[in-house]
């Protein structure tokens, strides 16, 4: 996730009285999970070397390790981030939405210093994981007056999704039906077959500015993997706190 305060672990903080945190925002809740994994890693590290490794570094290392585990993609993550002390729910409304078109996505990523190519490259992360039906059900049932469903979606794919996502249901569906547990460039092949789940996925193929990037990523898996690694390192350096800024939290869910 691109944290609103930057890569300072702000998304890990729980709400306090009168201050709902980022993780309560609908963009994160209930889809963002696994906080207990980070808490467990933190507890083990604190036992070995207290007050040394920040929660934001642990998150960055966890992202690196899971990228390697599910995609065989390796990269080196610089350490030295410090943890922020602020987490504000409403700031998470800056996160890119599943309904965004390409132009909205490009400008959203640009605000954090990420290029259009990096945005398309990082979208490949949707080759793993799930989405709630509510994030794309408008494509199935209430597209617009002309089309009952989104014409940029393969009709057979739409039919199968309707069996999993009845109107107003909020089940979850895998983002990549062919290799759901593997981080790979298959996501781009699905877009070519009009099987992108979210509007923000399929728009990358339908938009002339990003279409060539999608086709290149679909064709050259190892090149995409190298770009993905580079983009992850770049994303992990956005608005970091270093030196004496922030703190090193003892527990990731609360400030010291």
PDB file of N, CA and C in Angstrom, residues 120-188:
ATOM      1  N   UNK A 120       1.696   1.241 -14.307  1.00  0.00           N
ATOM      2  CA  UNK A 120       1.273   0.046 -15.045  1.00  0.00           C
ATOM      3  C   UNK A 120       2.034  -1.186 -14.538  1.00  0.00           C
ATOM      4  N   UNK A 121       3.308  -1.006 -14.254  1.00  0.00           N
ATOM      5  CA  UNK A 121       4.148  -2.103 -13.754  1.00  0.00           C
ATOM      6  C   UNK A 121       3.663  -2.587 -12.391  1.00  0.00           C
ATOM      7  N   UNK A 122       3.370  -1.652 -11.488  1.00  0.00           N
ATOM      8  CA  UNK A 122       2.920  -2.013 -10.140  1.00  0.00           C
ATOM      9  C   UNK A 122       1.498  -2.580 -10.152  1.00  0.00           C
ATOM     10  N   UNK A 123       0.696  -2.215 -11.161  1.00  0.00           N
ATOM     11  CA  UNK A 123      -0.648  -2.787 -11.268  1.00  0.00           C
ATOM     12  C   UNK A 123      -0.587  -4.295 -11.440  1.00  0.00           C
ATOM     13  N   UNK A 124       0.541  -4.797 -11.921  1.00  0.00           N
ATOM     14  CA  UNK A 124       0.740  -6.237 -12.046  1.00  0.00           C
ATOM     15  C   UNK A 124       0.648  -6.970 -10.725  1.00  0.00           C
ATOM     16  N   UNK A 125       0.705  -6.260  -9.617  1.00  0.00           N
ATOM     17  CA  UNK A 125       0.496  -6.871  -8.296  1.00  0.00           C
ATOM     18  C   UNK A 125      -0.911  -7.461  -8.208  1.00  0.00           C
ATOM     19  N   UNK A 126      -1.827  -7.009  -9.071  1.00  0.00           N
ATOM     20  CA  UNK A 126      -3.179  -7.578  -9.107  1.00  0.00           C
ATOM     21  C   UNK A 126      -3.180  -8.959  -9.750  1.00  0.00           C
ATOM     22  N   UNK A 127      -1.990  -9.517  -9.960  1.00  0.00           N
ATOM     23  CA  UNK A 127      -1.887 -10.903 -10.409  1.00  0.00           C
ATOM     24  C   UNK A 127      -2.059 -11.850  -9.221  1.00  0.00           C
ATOM     25  N   UNK A 128      -2.206 -11.276  -8.021  1.00  0.00           N
ATOM     26  CA  UNK A 128      -2.377 -12.102  -6.818  1.00  0.00           C
ATOM     27  C   UNK A 128      -3.386 -11.399  -5.917  1.00  0.00           C
ATOM     28  N   UNK A 129      -4.074 -12.165  -5.088  1.00  0.00           N
ATOM     29  CA  UNK A 129      -5.000 -11.547  -4.147  1.00  0.00           C
ATOM     30  C   UNK A 129      -6.444 -11.564  -4.625  1.00  0.00           C
ATOM     31  N   UNK A 130      -7.311 -10.915  -3.851  1.00  0.00           N
ATOM     32  CA  UNK A 130      -8.750 -10.942  -4.111  1.00  0.00           C
ATOM     33  C   UNK A 130      -9.326  -9.533  -4.120  1.00  0.00           C
ATOM     34  N   UNK A 131     -10.504  -9.420  -4.671  1.00  0.00           N
ATOM     35  CA  UNK A 131     -11.236  -8.159  -4.633  1.00  0.00           C
ATOM     36  C   UNK A 131     -12.651  -8.425  -4.124  1.00  0.00           C
ATOM     37  N   UNK A 132     -13.217  -7.467  -3.433  1.00  0.00           N
ATOM     38  CA  UNK A 132     -14.627  -7.560  -3.039  1.00  0.00           C
ATOM     39  C   UNK A 132     -15.506  -7.255  -4.245  1.00  0.00           C
ATOM     40  N   UNK A 133     -16.626  -7.954  -4.336  1.00  0.00           N
ATOM     41  CA  UNK A 133     -17.569  -7.741  -5.447  1.00  0.00           C
ATOM     42  C   UNK A 133     -17.951  -6.261  -5.602  1.00  0.00           C
ATOM     43  N   UNK A 134     -18.078  -5.568  -4.473  1.00  0.00           N
ATOM     44  CA  UNK A 134     -18.520  -4.168  -4.528  1.00  0.00           C
ATOM     45  C   UNK A 134     -17.562  -3.277  -5.313  1.00  0.00           C
ATOM     46  N   UNK A 135     -16.303  -3.733  -5.489  1.00  0.00           N
ATOM     47  CA  UNK A 135     -15.327  -2.923  -6.222  1.00  0.00           C
ATOM     48  C   UNK A 135     -15.523  -2.976  -7.737  1.00  0.00           C
ATOM     49  N   UNK A 136     -16.310  -3.928  -8.220  1.00  0.00           N
ATOM     50  CA  UNK A 136     -16.490  -4.019  -9.674  1.00  0.00           C
ATOM     51  C   UNK A 136     -17.918  -4.371 -10.088  1.00  0.00           C
ATOM     52  N   UNK A 137     -18.854  -4.494  -9.146  1.00  0.00           N
ATOM     53  CA  UNK A 137     -20.205  -4.968  -9.504  1.00  0.00           C
ATOM     54  C   UNK A 137     -20.928  -4.005 -10.445  1.00  0.00           C
ATOM     55  N   UNK A 138     -20.551  -2.712 -10.447  1.00  0.00           N
ATOM     56  CA  UNK A 138     -21.163  -1.777 -11.397  1.00  0.00           C
ATOM     57  C   UNK A 138     -20.868  -2.201 -12.840  1.00  0.00           C
ATOM     58  N   UNK A 139     -19.747  -2.892 -13.065  1.00  0.00           N
ATOM     59  CA  UNK A 139     -19.407  -3.365 -14.416  1.00  0.00           C
ATOM     60  C   UNK A 139     -20.328  -4.505 -14.850  1.00  0.00           C
ATOM     61  N   UNK A 140     -20.921  -5.175 -13.871  1.00  0.00           N
ATOM     62  CA  UNK A 140     -21.762  -6.339 -14.176  1.00  0.00           C
ATOM     63  C   UNK A 140     -23.237  -5.984 -14.305  1.00  0.00           C
ATOM     64  N   UNK A 141     -23.694  -5.020 -13.491  1.00  0.00           N
ATOM     65  CA  UNK A 141     -25.147  -4.830 -13.360  1.00  0.00           C
ATOM     66  C   UNK A 141     -25.677  -3.448 -13.742  1.00  0.00           C
ATOM     67  N   UNK A 142     -24.887  -2.425 -13.560  1.00  0.00           N
ATOM     68  CA  UNK A 142     -25.460  -1.085 -13.772  1.00  0.00           C
ATOM     69  C   UNK A 142     -24.454  -0.200 -14.477  1.00  0.00           C
ATOM     70  N   UNK A 143     -24.014  -0.661 -15.647  1.00  0.00           N
ATOM     71  CA  UNK A 143     -22.922   0.049 -16.311  1.00  0.00           C
ATOM     72  C   UNK A 143     -23.362   1.436 -16.763  1.00  0.00           C
ATOM     73  N   UNK A 144     -24.307   1.507 -17.682  1.00  0.00           N
ATOM     74  CA  UNK A 144     -24.915   2.800 -18.060  1.00  0.00           C
ATOM     75  C   UNK A 144     -26.195   2.527 -18.856  1.00  0.00           C
ATOM     76  N   UNK A 145     -26.795   3.584 -19.330  1.00  0.00           N
ATOM     77  CA  UNK A 145     -28.091   3.439 -20.014  1.00  0.00           C
ATOM     78  C   UNK A 145     -27.971   2.620 -21.302  1.00  0.00           C
ATOM     79  N   UNK A 146     -26.819   2.723 -21.974  1.00  0.00           N
ATOM     80  CA  UNK A 146     -26.643   2.025 -23.256  1.00  0.00           C
ATOM     81  C   UNK A 146     -26.340   0.539 -23.067  1.00  0.00           C
ATOM     82  N   UNK A 147     -25.455   0.252 -22.126  1.00  0.00           N
ATOM     83  CA  UNK A 147     -25.015  -1.137 -21.919  1.00  0.00           C
ATOM     84  C   UNK A 147     -25.354  -1.593 -20.504  1.00  0.00           C
ATOM     85  N   UNK A 148     -26.069  -2.717 -20.362  1.00  0.00           N
ATOM     86  CA  UNK A 148     -26.339  -3.232 -19.011  1.00  0.00           C
ATOM     87  C   UNK A 148     -25.059  -3.669 -18.309  1.00  0.00           C
ATOM     88  N   UNK A 149     -24.056  -4.150 -19.089  1.00  0.00           N
ATOM     89  CA  UNK A 149     -22.775  -4.492 -18.468  1.00  0.00           C
ATOM     90  C   UNK A 149     -21.640  -3.883 -19.274  1.00  0.00           C
ATOM     91  N   UNK A 150     -20.464  -3.825 -18.676  1.00  0.00           N
ATOM     92  CA  UNK A 150     -19.316  -3.167 -19.286  1.00  0.00           C
ATOM     93  C   UNK A 150     -18.905  -3.900 -20.570  1.00  0.00           C
ATOM     94  N   UNK A 151     -18.976  -3.220 -21.732  1.00  0.00           N
ATOM     95  CA  UNK A 151     -18.629  -3.886 -22.988  1.00  0.00           C
ATOM     96  C   UNK A 151     -17.136  -4.212 -23.110  1.00  0.00           C
ATOM     97  N   UNK A 152     -16.307  -3.619 -22.237  1.00  0.00           N
ATOM     98  CA  UNK A 152     -14.878  -3.943 -22.304  1.00  0.00           C
ATOM     99  C   UNK A 152     -14.553  -5.228 -21.527  1.00  0.00           C
ATOM    100  N   UNK A 153     -15.592  -5.888 -20.990  1.00  0.00           N
ATOM    101  CA  UNK A 153     -15.387  -7.149 -20.270  1.00  0.00           C
ATOM    102  C   UNK A 153     -15.860  -8.328 -21.122  1.00  0.00           C
ATOM    103  N   UNK A 154     -15.032  -9.354 -21.206  1.00  0.00           N
ATOM    104  CA  UNK A 154     -15.399 -10.576 -21.927  1.00  0.00           C
ATOM    105  C   UNK A 154     -16.736 -11.098 -21.382  1.00  0.00           C
ATOM    106  N   UNK A 155     -17.750 -11.273 -22.249  1.00  0.00           N
ATOM    107  CA  UNK A 155     -19.086 -11.674 -21.775  1.00  0.00           C
ATOM    108  C   UNK A 155     -19.094 -12.980 -20.970  1.00  0.00           C
ATOM    109  N   UNK A 156     -18.278 -13.953 -21.382  1.00  0.00           N
ATOM    110  CA  UNK A 156     -18.223 -15.218 -20.638  1.00  0.00           C
ATOM    111  C   UNK A 156     -17.678 -14.983 -19.237  1.00  0.00           C
ATOM    112  N   UNK A 157     -16.676 -14.117 -19.141  1.00  0.00           N
ATOM    113  CA  UNK A 157     -16.079 -13.766 -17.857  1.00  0.00           C
ATOM    114  C   UNK A 157     -17.132 -13.081 -16.982  1.00  0.00           C
ATOM    115  N   UNK A 158     -17.882 -12.160 -17.579  1.00  0.00           N
ATOM    116  CA  UNK A 158     -18.944 -11.449 -16.853  1.00  0.00           C
ATOM    117  C   UNK A 158     -19.987 -12.429 -16.328  1.00  0.00           C
ATOM    118  N   UNK A 159     -20.379 -13.388 -17.156  1.00  0.00           N
ATOM    119  CA  UNK A 159     -21.376 -14.385 -16.749  1.00  0.00           C
ATOM    120  C   UNK A 159     -20.887 -15.189 -15.549  1.00  0.00           C
ATOM    121  N   UNK A 160     -19.622 -15.608 -15.587  1.00  0.00           N
ATOM    122  CA  UNK A 160     -19.110 -16.395 -14.459  1.00  0.00           C
ATOM    123  C   UNK A 160     -18.997 -15.543 -13.194  1.00  0.00           C
ATOM    124  N   UNK A 161     -18.674 -14.251 -13.357  1.00  0.00           N
ATOM    125  CA  UNK A 161     -18.589 -13.369 -12.188  1.00  0.00           C
ATOM    126  C   UNK A 161     -19.967 -13.161 -11.553  1.00  0.00           C
ATOM    127  N   UNK A 162     -20.993 -13.098 -12.391  1.00  0.00           N
ATOM    128  CA  UNK A 162     -22.345 -12.887 -11.861  1.00  0.00           C
ATOM    129  C   UNK A 162     -22.791 -14.042 -10.969  1.00  0.00           C
ATOM    130  N   UNK A 163     -22.272 -15.245 -11.211  1.00  0.00           N
ATOM    131  CA  UNK A 163     -22.633 -16.369 -10.337  1.00  0.00           C
ATOM    132  C   UNK A 163     -21.959 -16.232  -8.970  1.00  0.00           C
ATOM    133  N   UNK A 164     -20.802 -15.547  -8.938  1.00  0.00           N
ATOM    134  CA  UNK A 164     -20.077 -15.367  -7.666  1.00  0.00           C
ATOM    135  C   UNK A 164     -20.491 -14.084  -6.952  1.00  0.00           C
ATOM    136  N   UNK A 165     -20.939 -13.122  -7.736  1.00  0.00           N
ATOM    137  CA  UNK A 165     -21.300 -11.810  -7.190  1.00  0.00           C
ATOM    138  C   UNK A 165     -22.749 -11.478  -7.534  1.00  0.00           C
ATOM    139  N   UNK A 166     -23.656 -11.940  -6.711  1.00  0.00           N
ATOM    140  CA  UNK A 166     -25.052 -11.572  -6.921  1.00  0.00           C
ATOM    141  C   UNK A 166     -25.205 -10.087  -6.592  1.00  0.00           C
ATOM    142  N   UNK A 167     -26.239  -9.438  -7.130  1.00  0.00           N
ATOM    143  CA  UNK A 167     -26.409  -8.014  -6.819  1.00  0.00           C
ATOM    144  C   UNK A 167     -26.396  -7.775  -5.300  1.00  0.00           C
ATOM    145  N   UNK A 168     -25.670  -6.760  -4.904  1.00  0.00           N
ATOM    146  CA  UNK A 168     -25.549  -6.343  -3.497  1.00  0.00           C
ATOM    147  C   UNK A 168     -24.844  -7.361  -2.593  1.00  0.00           C
ATOM    148  N   UNK A 169     -24.246  -8.412  -3.178  1.00  0.00           N
ATOM    149  CA  UNK A 169     -23.464  -9.316  -2.318  1.00  0.00           C
ATOM    150  C   UNK A 169     -22.057  -8.748  -2.227  1.00  0.00           C
ATOM    151  N   UNK A 170     -21.348  -9.080  -1.164  1.00  0.00           N
ATOM    152  CA  UNK A 170     -19.961  -8.618  -1.119  1.00  0.00           C
ATOM    153  C   UNK A 170     -18.993  -9.757  -0.830  1.00  0.00           C
ATOM    154  N   UNK A 171     -19.109 -10.788  -1.637  1.00  0.00           N
ATOM    155  CA  UNK A 171     -18.123 -11.869  -1.588  1.00  0.00           C
ATOM    156  C   UNK A 171     -16.786 -11.360  -2.107  1.00  0.00           C
ATOM    157  N   UNK A 172     -15.792 -12.239  -2.059  1.00  0.00           N
ATOM    158  CA  UNK A 172     -14.523 -11.890  -2.692  1.00  0.00           C
ATOM    159  C   UNK A 172     -14.272 -12.817  -3.873  1.00  0.00           C
ATOM    160  N   UNK A 173     -13.555 -12.293  -4.846  1.00  0.00           N
ATOM    161  CA  UNK A 173     -13.230 -13.013  -6.081  1.00  0.00           C
ATOM    162  C   UNK A 173     -11.738 -12.825  -6.335  1.00  0.00           C
ATOM    163  N   UNK A 174     -11.063 -13.870  -6.824  1.00  0.00           N
ATOM    164  CA  UNK A 174      -9.628 -13.712  -7.110  1.00  0.00           C
ATOM    165  C   UNK A 174      -9.440 -12.747  -8.275  1.00  0.00           C
ATOM    166  N   UNK A 175      -8.375 -11.940  -8.203  1.00  0.00           N
ATOM    167  CA  UNK A 175      -8.095 -10.957  -9.249  1.00  0.00           C
ATOM    168  C   UNK A 175      -7.598 -11.628 -10.532  1.00  0.00           C
ATOM    169  N   UNK A 176      -6.865 -12.725 -10.367  1.00  0.00           N
ATOM    170  CA  UNK A 176      -6.297 -13.432 -11.521  1.00  0.00           C
ATOM    171  C   UNK A 176      -6.722 -14.890 -11.424  1.00  0.00           C
ATOM    172  N   UNK A 177      -7.741 -15.250 -12.211  1.00  0.00           N
ATOM    173  CA  UNK A 177      -8.333 -16.589 -12.073  1.00  0.00           C
ATOM    174  C   UNK A 177      -7.412 -17.709 -12.551  1.00  0.00           C
ATOM    175  N   UNK A 178      -6.425 -17.390 -13.407  1.00  0.00           N
ATOM    176  CA  UNK A 178      -5.603 -18.490 -13.929  1.00  0.00           C
ATOM    177  C   UNK A 178      -4.403 -18.831 -13.045  1.00  0.00           C
ATOM    178  N   UNK A 179      -3.745 -17.816 -12.430  1.00  0.00           N
ATOM    179  CA  UNK A 179      -2.664 -18.125 -11.474  1.00  0.00           C
ATOM    180  C   UNK A 179      -2.879 -17.265 -10.224  1.00  0.00           C
ATOM    181  N   UNK A 180      -3.924 -17.584  -9.446  1.00  0.00           N
ATOM    182  CA  UNK A 180      -4.323 -16.692  -8.338  1.00  0.00           C
ATOM    183  C   UNK A 180      -3.290 -16.575  -7.215  1.00  0.00           C
ATOM    184  N   UNK A 181      -2.401 -17.567  -7.064  1.00  0.00           N
ATOM    185  CA  UNK A 181      -1.427 -17.526  -5.972  1.00  0.00           C
ATOM    186  C   UNK A 181      -0.012 -17.268  -6.456  1.00  0.00           C
ATOM    187  N   UNK A 182       0.104 -16.764  -7.681  1.00  0.00           N
ATOM    188  CA  UNK A 182       1.421 -16.517  -8.244  1.00  0.00           C
ATOM    189  C   UNK A 182       1.508 -15.076  -8.734  1.00  0.00           C
ATOM    190  N   UNK A 183       2.548 -14.367  -8.311  1.00  0.00           N
ATOM    191  CA  UNK A 183       2.790 -13.011  -8.808  1.00  0.00           C
ATOM    192  C   UNK A 183       3.552 -13.137 -10.121  1.00  0.00           C
ATOM    193  N   UNK A 184       2.867 -12.852 -11.228  1.00  0.00           N
ATOM    194  CA  UNK A 184       3.487 -13.022 -12.542  1.00  0.00           C
ATOM    195  C   UNK A 184       2.875 -12.028 -13.527  1.00  0.00           C
ATOM    196  N   UNK A 185       3.352 -12.060 -14.765  1.00  0.00           N
ATOM    197  CA  UNK A 185       2.853 -11.102 -15.750  1.00  0.00           C
ATOM    198  C   UNK A 185       1.574 -11.594 -16.432  1.00  0.00           C
ATOM    199  N   UNK A 186       0.988 -12.657 -15.896  1.00  0.00           N
ATOM    200  CA  UNK A 186      -0.251 -13.183 -16.442  1.00  0.00           C
ATOM    201  C   UNK A 186      -1.392 -12.156 -16.374  1.00  0.00           C
ATOM    202  N   UNK A 187      -1.309 -11.256 -15.402  1.00  0.00           N
ATOM    203  CA  UNK A 187      -2.289 -10.172 -15.263  1.00  0.00           C
ATOM    204  C   UNK A 187      -2.473  -9.437 -16.592  1.00  0.00           C
ATOM    205  N   UNK A 188      -1.364  -9.178 -17.288  1.00  0.00           N
ATOM    206  CA  UNK A 188      -1.426  -8.413 -18.539  1.00  0.00           C
ATOM    207  C   UNK A 188      -2.043  -9.242 -19.665  1.00  0.00           C
TER     208      UNK A 188
END
